[in-house]
Amino acid sequence: MRKRKIFWGIFFIVMAMIVIASKIGVLPDVGVFSLLATVFLIWMAADGVRHRNFFEMIFAAAFLYIIYDKPLEIEVLTPWTVLAVALMFSIGLSLLFGGKREKKHSIEFEWGSEGFRGIGNSSEQCSGEQIRCGNTFGSAIRYIHSDNFCKANLENNFGSLTIYFDNAIIQGETAIVKVDNNFGETNLYIPKEWKVHNELDHVFGNINEHGKCMGTSSAELRLKGETNFGNIEIYYV
């Protein structure tokens, strides 16, 4: 958590410097929201390179073009044309060079791992001891079905991610759910019988609990991670 706070501290200082530079003519004069989006899109492109996710890489570049085409006077293509071209490039490169990553006892749902995800609504059932769910620029619902649930990594960026754990069984002493929520909302539906240790943190966001955690079973769940400019909603069902 300390590293995240250092990152956001440096982030805001750099943002302030960029705003000043844009106002005095050193950089193109764009709005603060556009600058925030620029930083996120650069991170998104870097993450795409790291995971060889062509959808993240190309759509990040496409949105950057849309943001800066007027300030840089490069209005060659319309925004819809840019997005259509980005989609076709992403699909083509994913088919040619992409590969579905497999892990033992795990299943992954990521933008671009099995096609274009993130725009519109998607609903999936997933199972295994270790779960990874990702959502970017859209709405996604995941139903966890596991007889031996151990860990889940959840990442949501600029969208809404809803996870249902009511059909998951914790066989061991403790299961861990790590949440990384940025500029969006993550909803967790957790059995009220589980013992829940909430270790979530927030930076310019909220963490809200709904209902009552009874903690009557031996199953223990630890919630880790944080939300940045967004909400994490916890529902005990």
PDB file of C-alpha atoms in Angstrom:
ATOM      1  CA  MET A   1       0.000   0.000   0.000  1.00  0.00           C
ATOM      2  CA  ARG A   2       2.881   2.329   0.771  1.00  0.00           C
ATOM      3  CA  LYS A   3       4.241   1.912  -2.771  1.00  0.00           C
ATOM      4  CA  ARG A   4       0.818   2.745  -4.210  1.00  0.00           C
ATOM      5  CA  LYS A   5       0.597   5.946  -2.173  1.00  0.00           C
ATOM      6  CA  ILE A   6       4.077   6.962  -3.306  1.00  0.00           C
ATOM      7  CA  PHE A   7       3.016   6.300  -6.901  1.00  0.00           C
ATOM      8  CA  TRP A   8      -0.115   8.445  -6.598  1.00  0.00           C
ATOM      9  CA  GLY A   9       1.824  11.202  -4.857  1.00  0.00           C
ATOM     10  CA  ILE A  10       4.321  11.351  -7.724  1.00  0.00           C
ATOM     11  CA  PHE A  11       1.424  11.025 -10.182  1.00  0.00           C
ATOM     12  CA  PHE A  12      -0.295  14.181  -8.915  1.00  0.00           C
ATOM     13  CA  ILE A  13       2.950  16.151  -8.831  1.00  0.00           C
ATOM     14  CA  VAL A  14       3.687  15.183 -12.437  1.00  0.00           C
ATOM     15  CA  MET A  15       0.095  16.015 -13.401  1.00  0.00           C
ATOM     16  CA  ALA A  16       0.433  19.469 -11.865  1.00  0.00           C
ATOM     17  CA  MET A  17       3.641  20.052 -13.823  1.00  0.00           C
ATOM     18  CA  ILE A  18       1.992  18.893 -17.057  1.00  0.00           C
ATOM     19  CA  VAL A  19      -0.987  21.228 -16.498  1.00  0.00           C
ATOM     20  CA  ILE A  20       1.381  24.174 -15.972  1.00  0.00           C
ATOM     21  CA  ALA A  21       3.397  23.218 -19.072  1.00  0.00           C
ATOM     22  CA  SER A  22       0.225  22.980 -21.164  1.00  0.00           C
ATOM     23  CA  LYS A  23      -1.003  26.394 -20.000  1.00  0.00           C
ATOM     24  CA  ILE A  24       2.262  28.186 -20.805  1.00  0.00           C
ATOM     25  CA  GLY A  25       2.433  26.645 -24.275  1.00  0.00           C
ATOM     26  CA  VAL A  26       5.186  24.067 -23.777  1.00  0.00           C
ATOM     27  CA  LEU A  27       2.697  21.219 -24.302  1.00  0.00           C
ATOM     28  CA  PRO A  28      -0.653  21.124 -26.159  1.00  0.00           C
ATOM     29  CA  ASP A  29      -3.406  22.748 -24.074  1.00  0.00           C
ATOM     30  CA  VAL A  30      -5.818  19.964 -23.123  1.00  0.00           C
ATOM     31  CA  GLY A  31      -8.188  19.480 -20.205  1.00  0.00           C
ATOM     32  CA  VAL A  32      -7.305  17.917 -16.871  1.00  0.00           C
ATOM     33  CA  PHE A  33      -9.512  14.884 -17.593  1.00  0.00           C
ATOM     34  CA  SER A  34      -7.662  14.339 -20.864  1.00  0.00           C
ATOM     35  CA  LEU A  35      -4.365  14.451 -18.982  1.00  0.00           C
ATOM     36  CA  LEU A  36      -5.648  11.892 -16.463  1.00  0.00           C
ATOM     37  CA  ALA A  37      -6.818   9.696 -19.321  1.00  0.00           C
ATOM     38  CA  THR A  38      -3.405  10.075 -20.989  1.00  0.00           C
ATOM     39  CA  VAL A  39      -1.570   8.735 -17.950  1.00  0.00           C
ATOM     40  CA  PHE A  40      -3.964   5.799 -17.664  1.00  0.00           C
ATOM     41  CA  LEU A  41      -3.733   5.008 -21.382  1.00  0.00           C
ATOM     42  CA  ILE A  42       0.067   5.047 -21.261  1.00  0.00           C
ATOM     43  CA  TRP A  43      -0.071   2.630 -18.329  1.00  0.00           C
ATOM     44  CA  MET A  44      -2.602   0.538 -20.248  1.00  0.00           C
ATOM     45  CA  ALA A  45      -0.323   0.375 -23.302  1.00  0.00           C
ATOM     46  CA  ALA A  46       2.648  -0.643 -21.135  1.00  0.00           C
ATOM     47  CA  ASP A  47       0.540  -3.324 -19.447  1.00  0.00           C
ATOM     48  CA  GLY A  48      -0.508  -4.571 -22.876  1.00  0.00           C
ATOM     49  CA  VAL A  49       3.111  -4.863 -23.955  1.00  0.00           C
ATOM     50  CA  ARG A  50       3.993  -6.706 -20.762  1.00  0.00           C
ATOM     51  CA  HIS A  51       1.172  -9.239 -21.234  1.00  0.00           C
ATOM     52  CA  ARG A  52       1.313  -9.270 -25.060  1.00  0.00           C
ATOM     53  CA  ASN A  53      -2.267  -8.028 -25.154  1.00  0.00           C
ATOM     54  CA  PHE A  54      -2.788  -6.396 -28.538  1.00  0.00           C
ATOM     55  CA  PHE A  55      -6.222  -5.040 -27.617  1.00  0.00           C
ATOM     56  CA  GLU A  56      -4.784  -3.037 -24.732  1.00  0.00           C
ATOM     57  CA  MET A  57      -1.824  -1.777 -26.743  1.00  0.00           C
ATOM     58  CA  ILE A  58      -3.716  -0.722 -29.856  1.00  0.00           C
ATOM     59  CA  PHE A  59      -6.831   0.687 -28.204  1.00  0.00           C
ATOM     60  CA  ALA A  60      -4.663   2.729 -25.834  1.00  0.00           C
ATOM     61  CA  ALA A  61      -2.924   4.220 -28.865  1.00  0.00           C
ATOM     62  CA  ALA A  62      -6.287   4.779 -30.573  1.00  0.00           C
ATOM     63  CA  PHE A  63      -7.738   6.689 -27.628  1.00  0.00           C
ATOM     64  CA  LEU A  64      -4.556   8.766 -27.349  1.00  0.00           C
ATOM     65  CA  TYR A  65      -4.952   9.698 -31.006  1.00  0.00           C
ATOM     66  CA  ILE A  66      -8.590  10.713 -30.400  1.00  0.00           C
ATOM     67  CA  ILE A  67      -7.600  12.886 -27.431  1.00  0.00           C
ATOM     68  CA  TYR A  68      -4.740  14.689 -29.188  1.00  0.00           C
ATOM     69  CA  ASP A  69      -5.807  14.819 -32.849  1.00  0.00           C
ATOM     70  CA  LYS A  70      -7.155  18.373 -32.516  1.00  0.00           C
ATOM     71  CA  PRO A  71      -4.407  19.855 -30.274  1.00  0.00           C
ATOM     72  CA  LEU A  72      -1.732  18.400 -32.558  1.00  0.00           C
ATOM     73  CA  GLU A  73      -3.713  19.184 -35.731  1.00  0.00           C
ATOM     74  CA  ILE A  74      -3.584  15.612 -37.036  1.00  0.00           C
ATOM     75  CA  GLU A  75      -7.313  15.135 -37.708  1.00  0.00           C
ATOM     76  CA  VAL A  76      -6.893  12.626 -40.540  1.00  0.00           C
ATOM     77  CA  LEU A  77      -9.383  10.009 -39.293  1.00  0.00           C
ATOM     78  CA  THR A  78     -12.663  10.344 -37.422  1.00  0.00           C
ATOM     79  CA  PRO A  79     -12.889   8.793 -33.918  1.00  0.00           C
ATOM     80  CA  TRP A  80     -15.176   5.965 -35.099  1.00  0.00           C
ATOM     81  CA  THR A  81     -12.811   5.175 -37.958  1.00  0.00           C
ATOM     82  CA  VAL A  82      -9.882   5.076 -35.536  1.00  0.00           C
ATOM     83  CA  LEU A  83     -11.747   2.667 -33.222  1.00  0.00           C
ATOM     84  CA  ALA A  84     -12.822   0.449 -36.131  1.00  0.00           C
ATOM     85  CA  VAL A  85      -9.246   0.272 -37.421  1.00  0.00           C
ATOM     86  CA  ALA A  86      -7.978  -0.449 -33.887  1.00  0.00           C
ATOM     87  CA  LEU A  87     -10.493  -3.285 -33.526  1.00  0.00           C
ATOM     88  CA  MET A  88      -9.480  -4.882 -36.834  1.00  0.00           C
ATOM     89  CA  PHE A  89      -5.759  -4.554 -36.063  1.00  0.00           C
ATOM     90  CA  SER A  90      -6.289  -5.997 -32.576  1.00  0.00           C
ATOM     91  CA  ILE A  91      -8.243  -9.004 -33.836  1.00  0.00           C
ATOM     92  CA  GLY A  92      -5.789  -9.652 -36.654  1.00  0.00           C
ATOM     93  CA  LEU A  93      -2.668  -9.432 -34.498  1.00  0.00           C
ATOM     94  CA  SER A  94      -4.289 -11.510 -31.729  1.00  0.00           C
ATOM     95  CA  LEU A  95      -5.135 -14.257 -34.222  1.00  0.00           C
ATOM     96  CA  LEU A  96      -1.628 -14.211 -35.700  1.00  0.00           C
ATOM     97  CA  PHE A  97       0.522 -13.774 -32.616  1.00  0.00           C
ATOM     98  CA  GLY A  98      -1.725 -14.103 -29.575  1.00  0.00           C
ATOM     99  CA  GLY A  99      -1.844 -17.237 -27.553  1.00  0.00           C
ATOM    100  CA  LYS A 100      -4.146 -18.343 -24.810  1.00  0.00           C
ATOM    101  CA  ARG A 101      -2.128 -18.554 -21.617  1.00  0.00           C
ATOM    102  CA  GLU A 102      -2.840 -21.545 -19.456  1.00  0.00           C
ATOM    103  CA  LYS A 103      -2.156 -22.131 -15.824  1.00  0.00           C
ATOM    104  CA  LYS A 104      -2.722 -25.259 -13.827  1.00  0.00           C
ATOM    105  CA  HIS A 105      -5.884 -25.131 -11.691  1.00  0.00           C
ATOM    106  CA  SER A 106      -6.705 -21.634 -12.851  1.00  0.00           C
ATOM    107  CA  ILE A 107      -8.814 -19.843 -15.384  1.00  0.00           C
ATOM    108  CA  GLU A 108      -8.279 -16.347 -16.743  1.00  0.00           C
ATOM    109  CA  PHE A 109     -10.721 -13.827 -18.122  1.00  0.00           C
ATOM    110  CA  GLU A 110      -8.959 -10.815 -19.547  1.00  0.00           C
ATOM    111  CA  TRP A 111      -9.635  -8.222 -22.197  1.00  0.00           C
ATOM    112  CA  GLY A 112      -8.254  -9.776 -25.318  1.00  0.00           C
ATOM    113  CA  SER A 113      -7.450 -13.239 -23.972  1.00  0.00           C
ATOM    114  CA  GLU A 114     -10.399 -14.868 -25.759  1.00  0.00           C
ATOM    115  CA  GLY A 115     -11.625 -12.030 -27.920  1.00  0.00           C
ATOM    116  CA  PHE A 116     -12.709  -8.443 -27.523  1.00  0.00           C
ATOM    117  CA  ARG A 117     -13.987  -7.837 -23.996  1.00  0.00           C
ATOM    118  CA  GLY A 118     -14.654  -4.671 -22.087  1.00  0.00           C
ATOM    119  CA  ILE A 119     -17.241  -2.839 -24.210  1.00  0.00           C
ATOM    120  CA  GLY A 120     -20.789  -3.908 -23.407  1.00  0.00           C
ATOM    121  CA  ASN A 121     -21.886  -6.523 -20.901  1.00  0.00           C
ATOM    122  CA  SER A 122     -20.424  -9.975 -20.388  1.00  0.00           C
ATOM    123  CA  SER A 123     -21.310 -12.749 -17.986  1.00  0.00           C
ATOM    124  CA  GLU A 124     -19.229 -15.853 -17.298  1.00  0.00           C
ATOM    125  CA  GLN A 125     -18.981 -18.770 -14.920  1.00  0.00           C
ATOM    126  CA  CYS A 126     -15.501 -19.663 -13.795  1.00  0.00           C
ATOM    127  CA  SER A 127     -14.058 -22.376 -11.606  1.00  0.00           C
ATOM    128  CA  GLY A 128     -10.768 -23.542 -10.165  1.00  0.00           C
ATOM    129  CA  GLU A 129      -8.643 -23.042  -7.095  1.00  0.00           C
ATOM    130  CA  GLN A 130      -7.208 -19.759  -8.390  1.00  0.00           C
ATOM    131  CA  ILE A 131      -9.285 -17.268 -10.338  1.00  0.00           C
ATOM    132  CA  ARG A 132      -8.235 -14.212 -12.301  1.00  0.00           C
ATOM    133  CA  CYS A 133     -10.863 -11.802 -13.628  1.00  0.00           C
ATOM    134  CA  GLY A 134     -10.186  -8.602 -15.532  1.00  0.00           C
ATOM    135  CA  ASN A 135     -12.442  -5.903 -16.949  1.00  0.00           C
ATOM    136  CA  THR A 136     -11.609  -2.688 -18.818  1.00  0.00           C
ATOM    137  CA  PHE A 137     -14.018  -0.089 -20.212  1.00  0.00           C
ATOM    138  CA  GLY A 138     -17.184  -2.127 -19.785  1.00  0.00           C
ATOM    139  CA  SER A 139     -19.364  -4.229 -17.512  1.00  0.00           C
ATOM    140  CA  ALA A 140     -18.631  -7.825 -16.515  1.00  0.00           C
ATOM    141  CA  ILE A 141     -20.245 -10.365 -14.179  1.00  0.00           C
ATOM    142  CA  ARG A 142     -18.422 -13.453 -12.923  1.00  0.00           C
ATOM    143  CA  TYR A 143     -19.963 -16.382 -11.040  1.00  0.00           C
ATOM    144  CA  ILE A 144     -17.364 -18.336  -9.073  1.00  0.00           C
ATOM    145  CA  HIS A 145     -18.062 -22.082  -8.886  1.00  0.00           C
ATOM    146  CA  SER A 146     -15.307 -23.835  -6.949  1.00  0.00           C
ATOM    147  CA  ASP A 147     -15.142 -26.783  -4.546  1.00  0.00           C
ATOM    148  CA  ASN A 148     -11.754 -25.643  -3.286  1.00  0.00           C
ATOM    149  CA  PHE A 149     -11.503 -21.883  -3.667  1.00  0.00           C
ATOM    150  CA  CYS A 150      -8.091 -20.518  -2.656  1.00  0.00           C
ATOM    151  CA  LYS A 151      -7.393 -17.202  -4.352  1.00  0.00           C
ATOM    152  CA  ALA A 152      -8.807 -14.630  -6.752  1.00  0.00           C
ATOM    153  CA  ASN A 153      -7.118 -11.687  -8.449  1.00  0.00           C
ATOM    154  CA  LEU A 154      -9.636  -9.093  -9.610  1.00  0.00           C
ATOM    155  CA  GLU A 155      -8.781  -6.077 -11.746  1.00  0.00           C
ATOM    156  CA  ASN A 156     -11.259  -3.455 -12.919  1.00  0.00           C
ATOM    157  CA  ASN A 157     -10.363  -0.318 -14.886  1.00  0.00           C
ATOM    158  CA  PHE A 158     -12.885   2.303 -16.010  1.00  0.00           C
ATOM    159  CA  GLY A 159     -15.793  -0.139 -15.772  1.00  0.00           C
ATOM    160  CA  SER A 160     -17.991  -2.268 -13.545  1.00  0.00           C
ATOM    161  CA  LEU A 161     -16.999  -5.736 -12.327  1.00  0.00           C
ATOM    162  CA  THR A 162     -19.370  -7.911 -10.272  1.00  0.00           C
ATOM    163  CA  ILE A 163     -18.234 -11.150  -8.629  1.00  0.00           C
ATOM    164  CA  TYR A 164     -20.475 -13.728  -6.926  1.00  0.00           C
ATOM    165  CA  PHE A 165     -18.799 -16.049  -4.409  1.00  0.00           C
ATOM    166  CA  ASP A 166     -21.967 -17.722  -3.078  1.00  0.00           C
ATOM    167  CA  ASN A 167     -21.170 -20.973  -4.961  1.00  0.00           C
ATOM    168  CA  ALA A 168     -17.544 -21.123  -3.838  1.00  0.00           C
ATOM    169  CA  ILE A 169     -16.343 -23.413  -1.037  1.00  0.00           C
ATOM    170  CA  ILE A 170     -13.227 -22.695   1.040  1.00  0.00           C
ATOM    171  CA  GLN A 171     -11.601 -25.998   2.009  1.00  0.00           C
ATOM    172  CA  GLY A 172      -8.387 -24.636   3.492  1.00  0.00           C
ATOM    173  CA  GLU A 173      -7.856 -22.319   6.431  1.00  0.00           C
ATOM    174  CA  THR A 174      -7.939 -19.083   4.426  1.00  0.00           C
ATOM    175  CA  ALA A 175      -8.773 -17.842   0.950  1.00  0.00           C
ATOM    176  CA  ILE A 176      -7.539 -14.522  -0.442  1.00  0.00           C
ATOM    177  CA  VAL A 177      -9.228 -12.086  -2.798  1.00  0.00           C
ATOM    178  CA  LYS A 178      -7.020  -9.304  -4.149  1.00  0.00           C
ATOM    179  CA  VAL A 179      -8.861  -6.365  -5.722  1.00  0.00           C
ATOM    180  CA  ASP A 180      -7.317  -3.688  -7.951  1.00  0.00           C
ATOM    181  CA  ASN A 181     -10.062  -1.190  -8.806  1.00  0.00           C
ATOM    182  CA  ASN A 182      -9.255   1.959 -10.797  1.00  0.00           C
ATOM    183  CA  PHE A 183     -11.780   4.588 -11.934  1.00  0.00           C
ATOM    184  CA  GLY A 184     -14.682   2.147 -11.696  1.00  0.00           C
ATOM    185  CA  GLU A 185     -16.788  -0.017  -9.401  1.00  0.00           C
ATOM    186  CA  THR A 186     -16.184  -3.546  -8.160  1.00  0.00           C
ATOM    187  CA  ASN A 187     -19.066  -5.393  -6.486  1.00  0.00           C
ATOM    188  CA  LEU A 188     -18.375  -8.440  -4.318  1.00  0.00           C
ATOM    189  CA  TYR A 189     -21.186 -10.776  -3.228  1.00  0.00           C
ATOM    190  CA  ILE A 190     -19.832 -12.834  -0.336  1.00  0.00           C
ATOM    191  CA  PRO A 191     -21.586 -15.505   1.791  1.00  0.00           C
ATOM    192  CA  LYS A 192     -22.462 -13.903   5.121  1.00  0.00           C
ATOM    193  CA  GLU A 193     -21.378 -17.076   6.944  1.00  0.00           C
ATOM    194  CA  TRP A 194     -17.717 -16.561   6.019  1.00  0.00           C
ATOM    195  CA  LYS A 195     -15.305 -14.848   8.384  1.00  0.00           C
ATOM    196  CA  VAL A 196     -14.164 -11.817   6.400  1.00  0.00           C
ATOM    197  CA  HIS A 197     -11.035  -9.808   7.166  1.00  0.00           C
ATOM    198  CA  ASN A 198     -11.308  -6.554   5.243  1.00  0.00           C
ATOM    199  CA  GLU A 199      -7.805  -5.209   4.549  1.00  0.00           C
ATOM    200  CA  LEU A 200      -8.799  -3.107   1.541  1.00  0.00           C
ATOM    201  CA  ASP A 201      -7.425   0.414   1.178  1.00  0.00           C
ATOM    202  CA  HIS A 202      -8.603   3.379  -0.887  1.00  0.00           C
ATOM    203  CA  VAL A 203      -7.155   6.465  -2.561  1.00  0.00           C
ATOM    204  CA  PHE A 204      -9.856   8.977  -3.536  1.00  0.00           C
ATOM    205  CA  GLY A 205     -12.479   6.237  -3.457  1.00  0.00           C
ATOM    206  CA  ASN A 206     -14.873   4.413  -1.142  1.00  0.00           C
ATOM    207  CA  ILE A 207     -15.233   0.941   0.337  1.00  0.00           C
ATOM    208  CA  ASN A 208     -18.795   0.179   1.440  1.00  0.00           C
ATOM    209  CA  GLU A 209     -20.251  -2.888   3.170  1.00  0.00           C
ATOM    210  CA  HIS A 210     -23.893  -3.890   2.824  1.00  0.00           C
ATOM    211  CA  GLY A 211     -25.630  -6.378   5.086  1.00  0.00           C
ATOM    212  CA  LYS A 212     -24.070  -8.127   8.059  1.00  0.00           C
ATOM    213  CA  CYS A 213     -21.156 -10.529   8.138  1.00  0.00           C
ATOM    214  CA  MET A 214     -22.207 -13.355  10.499  1.00  0.00           C
ATOM    215  CA  GLY A 215     -18.889 -15.262  10.454  1.00  0.00           C
ATOM    216  CA  THR A 216     -20.503 -18.490  11.677  1.00  0.00           C
ATOM    217  CA  SER A 217     -18.527 -20.903   9.470  1.00  0.00           C
ATOM    218  CA  SER A 218     -14.886 -21.917   9.680  1.00  0.00           C
ATOM    219  CA  ALA A 219     -14.217 -20.466   6.229  1.00  0.00           C
ATOM    220  CA  GLU A 220     -12.036 -17.355   6.346  1.00  0.00           C
ATOM    221  CA  LEU A 221     -11.680 -14.824   3.559  1.00  0.00           C
ATOM    222  CA  ARG A 222      -9.069 -12.050   3.440  1.00  0.00           C
ATOM    223  CA  LEU A 223      -9.762  -9.054   1.210  1.00  0.00           C
ATOM    224  CA  LYS A 224      -6.627  -7.285   0.007  1.00  0.00           C
ATOM    225  CA  GLY A 225      -5.892  -4.538  -2.494  1.00  0.00           C
ATOM    226  CA  GLU A 226      -7.345  -1.081  -3.011  1.00  0.00           C
ATOM    227  CA  THR A 227      -9.516   1.229  -5.055  1.00  0.00           C
ATOM    228  CA  ASN A 228      -8.278   4.384  -6.774  1.00  0.00           C
ATOM    229  CA  PHE A 229     -10.913   6.924  -7.847  1.00  0.00           C
ATOM    230  CA  GLY A 230     -13.686   4.344  -7.583  1.00  0.00           C
ATOM    231  CA  ASN A 231     -15.782   2.211  -5.256  1.00  0.00           C
ATOM    232  CA  ILE A 232     -15.628  -1.298  -3.884  1.00  0.00           C
ATOM    233  CA  GLU A 233     -19.056  -2.485  -2.743  1.00  0.00           C
ATOM    234  CA  ILE A 234     -19.214  -5.566  -0.490  1.00  0.00           C
ATOM    235  CA  TYR A 235     -22.552  -7.374  -0.158  1.00  0.00           C
ATOM    236  CA  TYR A 236     -23.059 -10.139   2.436  1.00  0.00           C
ATOM    237  CA  VAL A 237     -25.654 -12.604   1.111  1.00  0.00           C
TER     238      VAL A 237
END
